[in-house]
Coordinates of C-alpha atoms and ligand atoms in Angstrom, one line a residue:
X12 CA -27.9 -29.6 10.2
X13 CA -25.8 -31.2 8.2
X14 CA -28.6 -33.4 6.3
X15 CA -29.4 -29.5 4.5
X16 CA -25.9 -28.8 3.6
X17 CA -25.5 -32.3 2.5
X18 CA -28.2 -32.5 0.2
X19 CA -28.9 -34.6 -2.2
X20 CA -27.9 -32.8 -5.3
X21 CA -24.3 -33.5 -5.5
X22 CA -24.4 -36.8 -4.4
X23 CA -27.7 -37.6 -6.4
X24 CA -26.3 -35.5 -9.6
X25 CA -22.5 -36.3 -9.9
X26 CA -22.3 -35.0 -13.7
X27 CA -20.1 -32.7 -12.6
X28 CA -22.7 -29.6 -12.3
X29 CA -23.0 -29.0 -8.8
X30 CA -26.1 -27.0 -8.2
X31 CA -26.4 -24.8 -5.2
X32 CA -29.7 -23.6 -5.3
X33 CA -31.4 -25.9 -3.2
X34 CA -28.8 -25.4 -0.4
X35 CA -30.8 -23.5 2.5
X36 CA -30.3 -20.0 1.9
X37 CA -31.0 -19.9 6.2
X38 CA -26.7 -20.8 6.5
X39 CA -24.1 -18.1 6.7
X40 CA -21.1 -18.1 4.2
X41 CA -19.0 -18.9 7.2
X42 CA -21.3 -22.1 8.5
X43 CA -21.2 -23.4 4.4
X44 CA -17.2 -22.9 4.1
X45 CA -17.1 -25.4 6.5
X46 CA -19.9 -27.6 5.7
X47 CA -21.1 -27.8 2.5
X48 CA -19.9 -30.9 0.5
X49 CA -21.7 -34.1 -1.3
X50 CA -23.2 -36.8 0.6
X51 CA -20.8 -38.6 3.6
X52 CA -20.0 -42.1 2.4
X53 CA -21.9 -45.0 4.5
X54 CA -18.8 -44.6 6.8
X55 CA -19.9 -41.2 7.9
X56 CA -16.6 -39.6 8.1
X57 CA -16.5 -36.3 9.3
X58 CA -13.6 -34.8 7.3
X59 CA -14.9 -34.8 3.8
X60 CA -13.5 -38.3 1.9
X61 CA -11.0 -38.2 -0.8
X62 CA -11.7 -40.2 -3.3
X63 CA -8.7 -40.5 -5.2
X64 CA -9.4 -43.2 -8.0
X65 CA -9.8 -42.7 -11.7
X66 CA -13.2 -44.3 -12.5
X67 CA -16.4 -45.7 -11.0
X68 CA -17.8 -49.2 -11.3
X69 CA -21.4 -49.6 -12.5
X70 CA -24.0 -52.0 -11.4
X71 CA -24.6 -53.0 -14.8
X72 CA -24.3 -52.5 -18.3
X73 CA -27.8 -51.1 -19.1
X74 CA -27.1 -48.8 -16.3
X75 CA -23.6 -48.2 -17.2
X76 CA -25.2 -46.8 -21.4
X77 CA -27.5 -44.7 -19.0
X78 CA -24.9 -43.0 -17.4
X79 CA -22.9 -42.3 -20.2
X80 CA -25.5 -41.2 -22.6
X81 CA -26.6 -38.7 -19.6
X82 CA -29.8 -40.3 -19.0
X83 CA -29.3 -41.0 -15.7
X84 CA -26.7 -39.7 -12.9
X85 CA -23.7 -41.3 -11.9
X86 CA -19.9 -41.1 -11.1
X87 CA -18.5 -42.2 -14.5
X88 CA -14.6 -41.4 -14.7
X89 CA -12.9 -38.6 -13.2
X90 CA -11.8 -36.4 -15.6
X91 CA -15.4 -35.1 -15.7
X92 CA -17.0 -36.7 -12.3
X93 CA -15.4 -36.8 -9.3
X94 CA -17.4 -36.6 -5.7
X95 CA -14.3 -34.9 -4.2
X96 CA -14.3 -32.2 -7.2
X97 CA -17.6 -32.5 -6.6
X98 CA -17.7 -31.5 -3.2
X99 CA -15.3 -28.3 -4.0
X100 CA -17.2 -27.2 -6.8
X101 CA -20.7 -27.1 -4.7
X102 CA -18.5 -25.3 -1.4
X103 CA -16.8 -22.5 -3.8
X104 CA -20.4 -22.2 -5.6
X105 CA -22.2 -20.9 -2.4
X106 CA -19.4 -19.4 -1.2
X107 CA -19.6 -17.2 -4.7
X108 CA -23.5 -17.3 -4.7
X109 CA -23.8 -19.0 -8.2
X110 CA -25.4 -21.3 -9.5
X111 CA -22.8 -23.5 -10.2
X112 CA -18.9 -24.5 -10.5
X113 CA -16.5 -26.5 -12.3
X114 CA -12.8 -27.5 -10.9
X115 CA -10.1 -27.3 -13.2
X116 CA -6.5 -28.3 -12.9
X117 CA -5.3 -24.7 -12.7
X118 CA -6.3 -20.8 -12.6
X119 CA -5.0 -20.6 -16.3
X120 CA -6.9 -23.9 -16.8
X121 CA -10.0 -22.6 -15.9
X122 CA -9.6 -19.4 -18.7
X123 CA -8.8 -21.5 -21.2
X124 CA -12.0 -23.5 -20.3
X125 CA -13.9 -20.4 -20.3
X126 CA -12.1 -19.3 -23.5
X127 CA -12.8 -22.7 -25.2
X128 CA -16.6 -23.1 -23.8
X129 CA -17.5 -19.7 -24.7
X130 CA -15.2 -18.6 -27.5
X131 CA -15.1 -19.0 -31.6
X132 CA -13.4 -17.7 -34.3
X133 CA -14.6 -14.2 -34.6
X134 CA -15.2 -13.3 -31.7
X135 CA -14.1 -10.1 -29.9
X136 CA -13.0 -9.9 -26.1
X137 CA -12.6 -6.9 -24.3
X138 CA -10.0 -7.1 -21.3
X139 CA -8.2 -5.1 -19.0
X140 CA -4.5 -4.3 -19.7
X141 CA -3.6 -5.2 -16.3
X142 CA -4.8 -8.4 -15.7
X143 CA -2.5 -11.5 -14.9
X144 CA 0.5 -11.9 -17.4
X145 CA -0.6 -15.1 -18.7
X146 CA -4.2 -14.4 -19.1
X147 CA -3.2 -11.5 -21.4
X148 CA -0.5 -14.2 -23.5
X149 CA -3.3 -16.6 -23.8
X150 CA -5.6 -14.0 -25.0
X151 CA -3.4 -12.0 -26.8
X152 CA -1.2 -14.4 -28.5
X153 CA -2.8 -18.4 -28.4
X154 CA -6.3 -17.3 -28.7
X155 CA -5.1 -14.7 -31.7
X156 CA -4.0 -17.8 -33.7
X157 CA -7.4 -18.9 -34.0
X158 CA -9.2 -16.0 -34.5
X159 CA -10.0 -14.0 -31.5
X160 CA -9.7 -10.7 -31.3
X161 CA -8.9 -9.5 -27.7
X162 CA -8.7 -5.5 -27.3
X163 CA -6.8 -4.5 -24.0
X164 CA -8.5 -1.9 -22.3
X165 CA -7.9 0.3 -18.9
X166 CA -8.3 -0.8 -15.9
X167 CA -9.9 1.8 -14.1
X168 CA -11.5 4.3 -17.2
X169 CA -15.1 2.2 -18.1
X170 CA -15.2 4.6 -20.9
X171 CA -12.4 2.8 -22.7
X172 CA -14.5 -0.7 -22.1
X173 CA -17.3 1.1 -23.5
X174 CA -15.9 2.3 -26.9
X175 CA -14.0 -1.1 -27.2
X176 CA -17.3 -2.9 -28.3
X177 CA -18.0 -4.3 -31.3
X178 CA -20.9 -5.7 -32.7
X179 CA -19.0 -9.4 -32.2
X180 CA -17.6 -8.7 -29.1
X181 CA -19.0 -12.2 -26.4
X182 CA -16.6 -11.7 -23.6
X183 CA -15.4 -8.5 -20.9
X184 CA -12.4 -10.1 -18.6
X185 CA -11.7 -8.1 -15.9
X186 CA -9.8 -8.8 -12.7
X187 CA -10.0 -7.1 -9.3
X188 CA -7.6 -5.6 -7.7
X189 CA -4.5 -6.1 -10.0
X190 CA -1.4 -7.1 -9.9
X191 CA 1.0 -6.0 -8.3
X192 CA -0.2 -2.5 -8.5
X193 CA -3.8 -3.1 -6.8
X194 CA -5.9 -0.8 -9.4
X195 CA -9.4 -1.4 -9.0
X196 CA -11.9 -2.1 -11.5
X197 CA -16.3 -1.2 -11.2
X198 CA -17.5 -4.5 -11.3
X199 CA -21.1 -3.2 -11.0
X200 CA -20.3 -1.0 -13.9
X201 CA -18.5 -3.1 -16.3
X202 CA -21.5 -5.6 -15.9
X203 CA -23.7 -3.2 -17.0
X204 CA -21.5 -1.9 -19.9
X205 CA -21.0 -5.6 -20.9
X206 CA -24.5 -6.8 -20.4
X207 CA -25.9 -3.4 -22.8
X208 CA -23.5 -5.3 -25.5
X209 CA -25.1 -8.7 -24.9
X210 CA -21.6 -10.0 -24.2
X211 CA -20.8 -12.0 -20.8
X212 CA -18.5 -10.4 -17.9
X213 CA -15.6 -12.9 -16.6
X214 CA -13.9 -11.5 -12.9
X215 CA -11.0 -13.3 -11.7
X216 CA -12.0 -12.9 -8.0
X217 CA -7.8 -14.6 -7.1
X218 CA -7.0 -11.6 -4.9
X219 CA -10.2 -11.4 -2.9
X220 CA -12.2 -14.5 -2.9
X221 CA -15.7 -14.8 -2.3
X222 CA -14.6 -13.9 1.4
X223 CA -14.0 -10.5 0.6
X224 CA -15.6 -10.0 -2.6
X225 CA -18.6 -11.6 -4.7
X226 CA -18.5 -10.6 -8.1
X227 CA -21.6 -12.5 -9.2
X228 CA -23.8 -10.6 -6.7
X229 CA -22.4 -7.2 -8.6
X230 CA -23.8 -8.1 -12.1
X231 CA -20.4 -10.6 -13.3
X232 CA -21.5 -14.0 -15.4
X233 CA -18.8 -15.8 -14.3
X234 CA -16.2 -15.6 -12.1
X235 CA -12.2 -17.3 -12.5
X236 CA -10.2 -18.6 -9.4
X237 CA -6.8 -20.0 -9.3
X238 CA -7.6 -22.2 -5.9
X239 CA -3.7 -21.9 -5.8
X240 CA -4.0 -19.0 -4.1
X241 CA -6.1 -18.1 -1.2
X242 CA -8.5 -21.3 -1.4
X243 CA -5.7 -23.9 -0.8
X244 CA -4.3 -20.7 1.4
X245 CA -1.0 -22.7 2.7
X246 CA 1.0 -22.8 -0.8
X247 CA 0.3 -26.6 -1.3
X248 CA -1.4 -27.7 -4.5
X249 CA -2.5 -25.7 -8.3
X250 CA -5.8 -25.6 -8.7
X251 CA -8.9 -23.8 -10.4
X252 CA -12.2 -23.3 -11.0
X253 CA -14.9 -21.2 -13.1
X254 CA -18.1 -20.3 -11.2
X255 CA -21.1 -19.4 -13.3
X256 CA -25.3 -20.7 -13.9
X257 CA -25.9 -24.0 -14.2
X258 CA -26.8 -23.9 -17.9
X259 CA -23.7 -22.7 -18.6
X260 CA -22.1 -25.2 -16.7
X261 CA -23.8 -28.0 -18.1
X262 CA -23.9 -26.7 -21.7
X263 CA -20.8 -25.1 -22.6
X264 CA -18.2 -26.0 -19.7
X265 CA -18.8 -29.5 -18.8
X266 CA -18.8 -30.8 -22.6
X267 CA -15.5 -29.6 -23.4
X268 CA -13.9 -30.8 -19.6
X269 CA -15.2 -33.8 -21.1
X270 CA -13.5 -33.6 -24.6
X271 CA -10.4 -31.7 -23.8
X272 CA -9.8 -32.8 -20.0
X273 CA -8.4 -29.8 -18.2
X274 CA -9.6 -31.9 -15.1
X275 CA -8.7 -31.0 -11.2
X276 CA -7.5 -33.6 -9.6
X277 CA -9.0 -35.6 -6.5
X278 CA -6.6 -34.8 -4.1
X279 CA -5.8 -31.3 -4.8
X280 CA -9.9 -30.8 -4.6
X281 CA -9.7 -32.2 -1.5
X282 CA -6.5 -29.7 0.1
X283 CA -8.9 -26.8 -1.3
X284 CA -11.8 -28.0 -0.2
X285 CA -10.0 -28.0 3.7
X286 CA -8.1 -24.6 2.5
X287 CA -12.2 -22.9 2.1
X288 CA -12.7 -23.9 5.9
X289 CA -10.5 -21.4 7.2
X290 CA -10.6 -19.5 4.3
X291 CA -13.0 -16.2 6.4
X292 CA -10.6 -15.7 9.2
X293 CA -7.7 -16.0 7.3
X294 CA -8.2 -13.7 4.7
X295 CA -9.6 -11.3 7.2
X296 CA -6.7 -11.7 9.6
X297 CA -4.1 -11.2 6.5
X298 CA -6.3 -7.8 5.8
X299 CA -5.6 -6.2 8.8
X300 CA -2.3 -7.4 9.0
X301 CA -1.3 -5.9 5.1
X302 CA -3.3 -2.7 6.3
X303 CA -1.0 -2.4 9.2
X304 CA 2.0 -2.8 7.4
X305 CA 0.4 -0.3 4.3
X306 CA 0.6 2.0 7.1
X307 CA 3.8 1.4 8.8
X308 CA 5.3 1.7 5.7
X309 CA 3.6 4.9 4.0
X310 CA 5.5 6.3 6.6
X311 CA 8.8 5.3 6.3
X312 CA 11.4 7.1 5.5
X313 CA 12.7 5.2 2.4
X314 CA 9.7 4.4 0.7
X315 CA 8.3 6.8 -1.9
X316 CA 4.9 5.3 -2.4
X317 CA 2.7 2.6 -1.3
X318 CA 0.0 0.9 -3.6
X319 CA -2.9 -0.6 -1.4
X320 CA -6.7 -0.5 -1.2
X321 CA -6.8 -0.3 1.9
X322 CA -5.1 2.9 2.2
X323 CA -7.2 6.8 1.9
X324 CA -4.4 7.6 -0.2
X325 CA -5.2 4.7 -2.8
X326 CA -7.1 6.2 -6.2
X327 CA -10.3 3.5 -5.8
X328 CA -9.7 3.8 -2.4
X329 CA -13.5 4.3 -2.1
X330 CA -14.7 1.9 -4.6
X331 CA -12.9 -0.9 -3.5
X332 CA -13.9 -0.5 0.3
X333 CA -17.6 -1.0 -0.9
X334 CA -16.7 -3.7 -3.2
X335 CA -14.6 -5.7 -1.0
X336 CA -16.3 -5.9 2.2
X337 CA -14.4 -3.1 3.5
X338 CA -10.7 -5.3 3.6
X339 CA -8.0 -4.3 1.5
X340 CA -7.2 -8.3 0.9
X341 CA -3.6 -8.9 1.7
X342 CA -1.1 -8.0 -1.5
X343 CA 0.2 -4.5 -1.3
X344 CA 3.3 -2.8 -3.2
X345 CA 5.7 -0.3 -2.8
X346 CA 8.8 1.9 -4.4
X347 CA 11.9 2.2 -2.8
X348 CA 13.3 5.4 -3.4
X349 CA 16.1 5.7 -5.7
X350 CA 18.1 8.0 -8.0
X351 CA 18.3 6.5 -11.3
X352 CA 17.1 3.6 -12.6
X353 CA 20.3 1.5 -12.1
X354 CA 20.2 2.3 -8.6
X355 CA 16.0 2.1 -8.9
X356 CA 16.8 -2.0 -9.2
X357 CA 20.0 -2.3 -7.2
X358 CA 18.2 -0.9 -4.0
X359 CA 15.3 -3.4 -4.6
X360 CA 17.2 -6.1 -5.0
X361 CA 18.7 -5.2 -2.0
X362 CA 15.9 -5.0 0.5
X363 CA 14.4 -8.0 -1.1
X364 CA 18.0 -9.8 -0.4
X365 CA 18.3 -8.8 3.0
X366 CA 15.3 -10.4 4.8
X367 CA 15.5 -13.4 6.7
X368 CA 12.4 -14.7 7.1
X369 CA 9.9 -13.7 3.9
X370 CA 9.4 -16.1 1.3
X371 CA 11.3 -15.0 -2.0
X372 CA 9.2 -17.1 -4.7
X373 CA 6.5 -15.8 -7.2
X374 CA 3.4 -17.3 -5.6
X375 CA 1.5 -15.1 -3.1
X376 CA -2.2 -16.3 -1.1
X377 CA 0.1 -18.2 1.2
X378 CA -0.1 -17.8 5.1
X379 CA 3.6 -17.2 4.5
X380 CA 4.7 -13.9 3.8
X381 CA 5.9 -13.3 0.0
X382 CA 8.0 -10.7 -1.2
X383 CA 8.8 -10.4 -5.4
X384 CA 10.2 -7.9 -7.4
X385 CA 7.4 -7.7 -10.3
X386 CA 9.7 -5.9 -13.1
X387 CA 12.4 -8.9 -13.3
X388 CA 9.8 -11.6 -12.4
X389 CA 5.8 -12.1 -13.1
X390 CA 6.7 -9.0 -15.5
X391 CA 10.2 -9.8 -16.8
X392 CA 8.6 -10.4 -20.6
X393 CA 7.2 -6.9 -20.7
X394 CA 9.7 -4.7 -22.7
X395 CA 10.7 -1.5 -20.3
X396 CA 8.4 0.7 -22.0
X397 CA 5.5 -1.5 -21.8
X398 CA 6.2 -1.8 -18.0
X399 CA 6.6 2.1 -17.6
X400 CA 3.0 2.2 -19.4
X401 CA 1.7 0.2 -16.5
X402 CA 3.6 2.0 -14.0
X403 CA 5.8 -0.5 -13.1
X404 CA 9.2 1.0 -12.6
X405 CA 12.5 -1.3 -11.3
X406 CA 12.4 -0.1 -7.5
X407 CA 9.1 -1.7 -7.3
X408 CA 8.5 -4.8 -4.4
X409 CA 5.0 -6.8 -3.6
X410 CA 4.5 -8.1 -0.4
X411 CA 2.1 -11.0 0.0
X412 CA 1.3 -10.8 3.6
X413 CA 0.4 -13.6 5.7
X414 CA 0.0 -14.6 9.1
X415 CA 3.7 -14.5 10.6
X416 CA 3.4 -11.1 13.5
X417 CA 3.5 -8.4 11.8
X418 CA 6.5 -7.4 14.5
X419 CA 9.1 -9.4 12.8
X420 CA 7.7 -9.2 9.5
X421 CA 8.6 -5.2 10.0
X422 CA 12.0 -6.4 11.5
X423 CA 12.9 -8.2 8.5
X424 CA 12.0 -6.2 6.0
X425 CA 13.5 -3.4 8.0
X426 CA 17.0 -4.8 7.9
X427 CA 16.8 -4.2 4.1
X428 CA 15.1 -0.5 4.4
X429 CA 17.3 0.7 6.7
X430 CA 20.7 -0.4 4.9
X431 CA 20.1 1.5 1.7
Ligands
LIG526 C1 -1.9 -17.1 -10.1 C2 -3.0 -16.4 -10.8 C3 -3.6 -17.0 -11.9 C4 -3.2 -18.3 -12.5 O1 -3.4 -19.4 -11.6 P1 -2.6 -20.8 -11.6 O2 -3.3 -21.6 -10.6 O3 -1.2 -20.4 -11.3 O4 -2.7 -21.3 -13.0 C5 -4.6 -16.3 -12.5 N1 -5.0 -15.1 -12.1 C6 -4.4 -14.5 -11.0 C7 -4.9 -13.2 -10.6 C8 -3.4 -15.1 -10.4 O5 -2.8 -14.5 -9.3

């Protein structure tokens, strides 16, 4: 079995493009999370080697002009070729169903790769309003000062996508579901909308994964991950990744890696090449658990609303139940009630200050359970108004959920509720 998953093209083709399409297509996603990975060394290790070491020797100097002109394959130096990046690229490709994948050092990392690989000045992107604060600065600010244009769009109205186009416009960014509000996006149609324009569409698949949701097989070009999240699944390293075809891979990603060197390193490949192994059942346990606690806590007598997919009540409710494998993924929000805005942040502070056990930090995709307050943290540079645009009002808390029972995760958010 593992002579098909380990085929030849990685280990044969290490210039960085890892092409899945000779894979057996006979594996489920669940069998190639686990398996799929470049050739075993001569050692035949069973847990995938890390090969932590900045370069490769070469047999020889004819050989060694060979490899660096392209003619030939070969492990060279790892900022671009890497058999442990190597390994997660070709695992997260499948897992996606693309063609191929290229590690970065972060999630932000990997837009400004796709930025720089498929951006010039001139260009026009079109990207939702609500995507991840620092995709929108490095749009909307660093990208401005070399002449893109970016036009920040709705999240959920296509209509506004639609009229947004311009004759330049190369690039659609969307990201599904959002936060911390979970608003979700029609990948299917934005492809469509995007691919009428001739321009590419980029999803940043962070919240779901390929587990839940695979935004290539709905029309998308190219899809973002921050491997920080879900992949590595345990809080441990920053990572990233674009997944996309091979030519574009080859042709407009792994030249600039090469050049500019936003490269992931060995071993935190490696810690999210063994997060993707347990990457099905967690992100399906962590569903059900977020759903229960959606529930438990649409009900509850201090809470005025609750903001998850997973939920009838949820506006894409619908949508995002066809789109993501019918799971909710495991991020939800809510509002505390509260009388005035003063007293709107006071009471979330509260909660948020009484638990015992949740994780107060701004990551989330850990198996431990996160709790943030959005409006004086991942969205503290928005001015007030901007933030009451988006719906983001100061008795606003995200949970993360992981995989601590959902008993005592109740209990100890409880013990904040139930004092205010
Ligand atoms: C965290 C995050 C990023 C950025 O990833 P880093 O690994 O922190 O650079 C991008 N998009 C989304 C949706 C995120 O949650």
């Amino acid at each position: 079995m593992s002579k098909h998953l380990d085929s030849k093209d990685s280990g044969s083709k290490p210039s960085g493009s890892n092409s899945a399409v000779d894979a057996s297509p006979a594996y489920h996603l669940d069998t190639l999370a686990v398996r799929a990975a470049v050739d075993k060394s001569q050692y035949g290790e069973n847990s995938e080697s890390l090969y932590l070491t900045s370069s490769f020797t070469q047999p020889d100097s004819q050989t060694a002009a060979r490899r660096f002109s392209g003619e030939e394959d070969g492990y060279i130096y790892s900022r671009f070729t890497n058999p442990t990046v190597a390994s997660m690229e070709k695992r997260l490709a499948l897992l996606e169903g693309s063609e191929a994948c290229i590690g970065t050092s972060s999630g932000m990392s990997a837009v400004l790769l796709l930025c720089m690989g498929l951006l010039k000045s001139g260009d026009h992107v079109v990207c939702s309003r609500s995507v991840f604060g620092s995709t929108i600065k490095l749009l909307g600010s660093e990208f401005a000062k070399f002449g893109v244009e970016t036009t920040f769009v709705s999240q959920t109205d296509t209509k506004e996508w639609k009229d947004a186009v311009r004759a330049n416009t190369k690039l659609f960014f969307a990201e599904t579901p959002t936060n911390p509000l979970t608003e979700v996006c029609d990948i299917k149609a934005l492809s469509a909308i995007a691919h009428a324009s001739k321009a590419l569409l980029a999803v940043d698949n962070c919240f779901c994964t390929p587990a839940l949701q695979r935004p290539i097989l709905l029309g998308a070009d190219l899809v973002i991950h921050s491997g920080t999240k879900y992949l590595d699944g345990q809080g441990r390293v920053v990572a990233g990744a674009i997944c996309a075809s091979e030519q574009l891979v080859r042709e407009k990603f792994i030249p600039v890696m090469r050049s500019a060197g936003m490269s992931l390193s060995p071993f935190n490949a490696w810690v999210v090449l063994k997060g993707m192994e347990t990457l099905g059942i967690r992100m399906k346990a962590q569903s059900e658990q977020a759903l229960s606690f959606a529930t438990w806590l649409q009900t509850h007598p201090k809470v005025s609303k609750v903001y998850y997919p997973g939920l009838t009540s949820h506006p894409q409710h619908e949508l995002a139940m066809k789109q993501q494998s019918g799971m909710g993924g495991a991020v939800l929000s809510f509002d505390v009630k509260a009388s005035s805005p003063q007293d709107a942040r006071q009471k979330a502070f509260a909660v948020i200050d009484k638990t015992e056990l949740m994780s107060v930090t701004a990551n989330l995709g850990d198996v431990k359970t996160i709790i943030t307050h959005p409006p004086s943290t991942s969205h503290g540079r928005l001015t007030e108004e901007q933030r009451h645009l988006a719906g983001i009002e100061q008795n606003l808390i995200r949970i993360a959920v992981g995989l601590e029972h959902l008993d005592d995760l109740k209990r100890d958010l409880s013990l904040g509720l139930d004092a205010i």
